GROMACS .gro file of C-alpha atoms in nm:
model
  225
    1MET     CA    1  13.271   9.302   4.639
    2THR     CA    2  13.115   9.040   4.865
    3THR     CA    3  12.739   9.051   4.919
    4TYR     CA    4  12.544   8.875   5.196
    5ALA     CA    5  12.188   8.747   5.153
    6ILE     CA    6  11.955   8.778   5.451
    7ASP     CA    7  11.786   8.444   5.516
    8THR     CA    8  11.441   8.523   5.651
    9ARG     CA    9  11.082   8.405   5.604
   10LEU     CA   10  10.932   8.744   5.695
   11GLY     CA   11  10.803   8.797   5.341
   12ASP     CA   12  10.625   8.461   5.336
   13LEU     CA   13  10.483   8.519   5.684
   14GLN     CA   14  10.324   8.858   5.612
   15PRO     CA   15   9.960   8.736   5.658
   16GLU     CA   16  10.042   8.567   5.990
   17PHE     CA   17  10.249   8.868   6.099
   18TRP     CA   18   9.968   9.122   6.052
   19GLN     CA   19   9.713   8.881   6.199
   20ALA     CA   20   9.934   8.856   6.510
   21ALA     CA   21   9.962   9.237   6.521
   22GLY     CA   22   9.582   9.259   6.510
   23GLU     CA   23   9.549   9.002   6.792
   24THR     CA   24   9.790   9.204   7.005
   25LEU     CA   25   9.587   9.520   6.947
   26VAL     CA   26   9.260   9.344   7.032
   27MET     CA   27   9.399   9.196   7.353
   28ALA     CA   28   9.573   9.517   7.464
   29THR     CA   29   9.291   9.763   7.389
   30THR     CA   30   9.021   9.536   7.536
   31ALA     CA   31   9.228   9.484   7.850
   32LEU     CA   32   9.299   9.856   7.882
   33LEU     CA   33   8.930   9.951   7.846
   34LEU     CA   34   8.772   9.677   8.060
   35GLY     CA   35   9.061   9.641   8.303
   36GLY     CA   36   9.079  10.021   8.326
   37LEU     CA   37   8.711  10.055   8.418
   38LEU     CA   38   8.717   9.765   8.666
   39GLY     CA   39   9.051   9.882   8.807
   40LEU     CA   40   8.911  10.235   8.850
   41ALA     CA   41   8.612  10.095   9.041
   42LEU     CA   42   8.832   9.873   9.258
   43GLY     CA   43   9.081  10.153   9.319
   44LEU     CA   44   8.799  10.388   9.422
   45GLY     CA   45   8.675  10.117   9.659
   46LEU     CA   46   9.020  10.086   9.814
   47TYR     CA   47   9.048  10.463   9.864
   48LEU     CA   48   8.691  10.545   9.973
   49THR     CA   49   8.662  10.265  10.231
   50ARG     CA   50   8.991  10.341  10.404
   51LYS     CA   51   8.997  10.503  10.750
   52GLY     CA   52   8.872  10.861  10.722
   53GLY     CA   53   8.739  10.799  10.369
   54LEU     CA   54   8.401  10.908  10.238
   55TYR     CA   55   8.269  10.550  10.274
   56ALA     CA   56   8.497  10.431  10.553
   57ASN     CA   57   8.439  10.058  10.605
   58ARG     CA   58   8.726   9.870  10.768
   59PRO     CA   59   8.612   9.509  10.698
   60LEU     CA   60   8.543   9.583  10.330
   61GLN     CA   61   8.872   9.769  10.295
   62VAL     CA   62   9.061   9.470  10.440
   63VAL     CA   63   8.889   9.230  10.197
   64LEU     CA   64   8.970   9.451   9.897
   65ASN     CA   65   9.330   9.496  10.010
   66VAL     CA   66   9.384   9.124  10.062
   67ALA     CA   67   9.235   9.045   9.721
   68VAL     CA   68   9.461   9.295   9.543
   69ASN     CA   69   9.770   9.192   9.740
   70PHE     CA   70   9.699   8.823   9.670
   71PHE     CA   71   9.645   8.837   9.295
   72ARG     CA   72   9.876   9.123   9.190
   73PRO     CA   73  10.214   8.953   9.260
   74ILE     CA   74  10.130   8.630   9.073
   75PRO     CA   75  10.354   8.601   8.764
   76PHE     CA   76  10.132   8.633   8.456
   77VAL     CA   77  10.268   8.317   8.292
   78ILE     CA   78  10.123   8.121   8.589
   79PHE     CA   79   9.815   8.342   8.625
   80VAL     CA   80   9.699   8.289   8.266
   81ALA     CA   81   9.722   7.909   8.303
   82ALA     CA   82   9.556   7.904   8.647
   83LEU     CA   83   9.266   8.114   8.520
   84GLN     CA   84   9.175   7.871   8.238
   85PRO     CA   85   8.884   7.702   8.426
   86LEU     CA   86   8.728   8.042   8.503
   87ALA     CA   87   8.788   8.156   8.145
   88ARG     CA   88   8.591   7.854   8.018
   89VAL     CA   89   8.296   7.963   8.233
   90VAL     CA   90   8.309   8.332   8.140
   91VAL     CA   91   8.417   8.338   7.773
   92GLY     CA   92   8.337   7.976   7.682
   93THR     CA   93   8.693   7.861   7.612
   94GLY     CA   94   9.016   7.811   7.800
   95ILE     CA   95   9.244   7.869   7.502
   96GLY     CA   96   9.287   8.122   7.223
   97THR     CA   97   9.266   8.500   7.211
   98PRO     CA   98   8.939   8.526   7.415
   99ALA     CA   99   9.087   8.326   7.706
  100ALA     CA  100   9.411   8.524   7.696
  101THR     CA  101   9.220   8.854   7.681
  102PHE     CA  102   9.007   8.750   7.981
  103ALA     CA  103   9.319   8.668   8.186
  104ILE     CA  104   9.483   8.999   8.088
  105VAL     CA  105   9.168   9.195   8.185
  106VAL     CA  106   9.162   9.029   8.530
  107ALA     CA  107   9.534   9.087   8.586
  108ALA     CA  108   9.510   9.447   8.462
  109THR     CA  109   9.216   9.515   8.697
  110PHE     CA  110   9.421   9.435   9.007
  111GLY     CA  111   9.729   9.618   8.881
  112ILE     CA  112   9.542   9.932   8.776
  113SER     CA  113   9.342   9.942   9.102
  114ARG     CA  114   9.659  10.005   9.300
  115ILE     CA  115   9.767  10.277   9.054
  116VAL     CA  116   9.426  10.445   9.095
  117GLU     CA  117   9.441  10.428   9.476
  118GLN     CA  118   9.793  10.574   9.485
  119ASN     CA  119   9.692  10.866   9.262
  120LEU     CA  120   9.375  10.939   9.462
  121VAL     CA  121   9.582  10.960   9.780
  122THR     CA  122   9.769  11.258   9.631
  123VAL     CA  123   9.448  11.466   9.608
  124ASN     CA  124   9.453  11.751   9.861
  125PRO     CA  125   9.218  11.650  10.148
  126GLY     CA  126   9.131  12.019  10.189
  127VAL     CA  127   8.949  12.015   9.854
  128ILE     CA  128   8.731  11.725   9.969
  129GLU     CA  129   8.665  11.887  10.307
  130ALA     CA  130   8.562  12.210  10.134
  131ALA     CA  131   8.312  12.017   9.918
  132ARG     CA  132   8.174  11.842  10.227
  133ALA     CA  133   8.141  12.173  10.409
  134MET     CA  134   7.933  12.302  10.115
  135GLY     CA  135   7.692  12.010  10.164
  136ALA     CA  136   7.784  11.803   9.859
  137SER     CA  137   7.685  11.437   9.877
  138ARG     CA  138   7.953  11.167   9.897
  139SER     CA  139   7.884  11.038   9.548
  140ARG     CA  140   7.895  11.391   9.406
  141ILE     CA  141   8.227  11.460   9.580
  142THR     CA  142   8.365  11.135   9.439
  143PHE     CA  143   8.276  11.199   9.075
  144THR     CA  144   8.289  11.580   9.051
  145VAL     CA  145   8.580  11.656   9.285
  146LEU     CA  146   8.794  11.352   9.366
  147VAL     CA  147   8.825  11.189   9.023
  148PRO     CA  148   8.863  11.517   8.827
  149GLU     CA  149   9.135  11.636   9.069
  150ALA     CA  150   9.335  11.317   9.009
  151LEU     CA  151   9.257  11.289   8.636
  152GLY     CA  152   9.596  11.401   8.501
  153PRO     CA  153   9.802  11.154   8.711
  154LEU     CA  154   9.539  10.886   8.641
  155VAL     CA  155   9.586  10.928   8.265
  156LEU     CA  156   9.962  10.886   8.308
  157GLY     CA  157   9.903  10.584   8.532
  158PHE     CA  158   9.678  10.419   8.273
  159THR     CA  159   9.940  10.490   8.006
  160PHE     CA  160  10.201  10.319   8.224
  161ALA     CA  161   9.966  10.023   8.272
  162PHE     CA  162   9.936   9.982   7.894
  163VAL     CA  163  10.306   9.893   7.874
  164ALA     CA  164  10.252   9.616   8.131
  165ILE     CA  165   9.947   9.497   7.935
  166VAL     CA  166  10.153   9.471   7.614
  167ASP     CA  167  10.404   9.264   7.813
  168MET     CA  168  10.120   9.031   7.913
  169THR     CA  169  10.010   8.984   7.551
  170ALA     CA  170  10.358   8.847   7.478
  171ILE     CA  171  10.280   8.555   7.712
  172ALA     CA  172   9.940   8.484   7.555
  173GLY     CA  173  10.100   8.198   7.362
  174VAL     CA  174  10.079   7.986   7.679
  175VAL     CA  175   9.706   7.942   7.606
  176ALA     CA  176   9.741   7.971   7.226
  177GLY     CA  177   9.633   8.333   7.249
  178GLY     CA  178   9.837   8.444   6.949
  179GLY     CA  179   9.974   8.797   6.923
  180LEU     CA  180  10.313   8.932   6.822
  181GLY     CA  181  10.492   8.789   7.125
  182SER     CA  182  10.384   8.437   7.039
  183PHE     CA  183  10.460   8.500   6.669
  184ALA     CA  184  10.814   8.619   6.754
  185GLN     CA  185  10.877   8.310   6.965
  186ARG     CA  186  10.741   8.058   6.713
  187PHE     CA  187  10.877   8.200   6.388
  188GLY     CA  188  11.164   8.416   6.512
  189PHE     CA  189  11.335   8.285   6.824
  190ARG     CA  190  11.273   7.911   6.776
  191GLN     CA  191  11.358   7.917   6.405
  192PHE     CA  192  11.662   8.144   6.446
  193ASP     CA  193  11.507   8.412   6.224
  194ASP     CA  194  11.630   8.738   6.374
  195VAL     CA  195  11.451   8.951   6.114
  196VAL     CA  196  11.111   8.807   6.212
  197MET     CA  197  11.186   8.851   6.581
  198TRP     CA  198  11.303   9.212   6.548
  199ALA     CA  199  11.017   9.306   6.316
  200SER     CA  200  10.776   9.186   6.587
  201ILE     CA  201  10.966   9.376   6.856
  202LEU     CA  202  10.965   9.698   6.653
  203VAL     CA  203  10.587   9.683   6.598
  204LEU     CA  204  10.532   9.620   6.971
  205VAL     CA  205  10.755   9.919   7.054
  206ALA     CA  206  10.563  10.131   6.802
  207PHE     CA  207  10.230  10.041   6.974
  208VAL     CA  208  10.370  10.143   7.312
  209MET     CA  209  10.523  10.467   7.182
  210VAL     CA  210  10.196  10.577   7.017
  211ILE     CA  211   9.998  10.512   7.338
  212GLN     CA  212  10.267  10.681   7.550
  213LEU     CA  213  10.264  10.990   7.327
  214GLY     CA  214   9.883  11.005   7.331
  215GLY     CA  215   9.877  10.959   7.711
  216ASN     CA  216  10.135  11.234   7.765
  217LEU     CA  217   9.944  11.479   7.542
  218LEU     CA  218   9.610  11.400   7.710
  219ALA     CA  219   9.758  11.430   8.061
  220ARG     CA  220   9.918  11.766   7.970
  221LYS     CA  221   9.587  11.892   7.838
  222VAL     CA  222   9.401  11.778   8.152
  223LEU     CA  223   9.659  11.931   8.387
  224ARG     CA  224   9.638  12.267   8.208
  225ARG     CA  225   9.260  12.285   8.216
   0.00000   0.00000   0.00000
C-alpha cells in the first residue's frame, strides 16, 4: 500500500498563524464598530438632508453624495496605499496593523453609509408623517421612529458589510498590516503550501459564518419585536 506524506509547514507556523488570525479579528471588529458608527452617521446625513427630508439641505446633500460617490468605488488595494500619509497623521504610522485598520475604517464608513441610506429609504413615510403630526421634534423622530423602523434591515446590512471588511483585511499586507490574508499569501501561495493557504481560508470563512449567523438571529429578533 502506497502512502503519501503531506509536505507542509503549518505545524511550525502555528504561532504566526494564530497571531495573524488575531490581527484579522482586530482589524475586522474595529472597522465594523468604528466604520459602522461613522457610516450610520453619514448615511443618516445622506437621508435626512435629501429633498423632503427632516433636515432638507440641498448643498450639504450634494457634498455628502459627491464624497461617498468619489471614495466608494476606489479599489481598496489602491485606497490603502493612497491613505498612508493621512494614516501617519491620525494613527502615527503609515504601515502595520494600525495603518491598515485606519484605511479599512475609512473605506467601511463610505460603504456602510450607502447601505444605511438605502435601508432608511424603505421606511414608510406615513410613519414619519404621523410622528410629525403628533408634534415630535426632528431629532426625536430620527432616533425613536426612523432608526428603529429600519433596524432589522440595518442589522442585515451591517452583517453584509462585515464580509466586505474581511475581504479588505486580506489586502492589509500591502502596508504590512498582517492578518490571515497576508499570512496565506506569504506562507501559502508564494511557498506552494496548499495546507497553509486552505487553513487560512477556512478560518476566514469561519469568522464570516459566525458573524452572518449572529446577524441573521439578531435581525430576526428585531423584526419580530
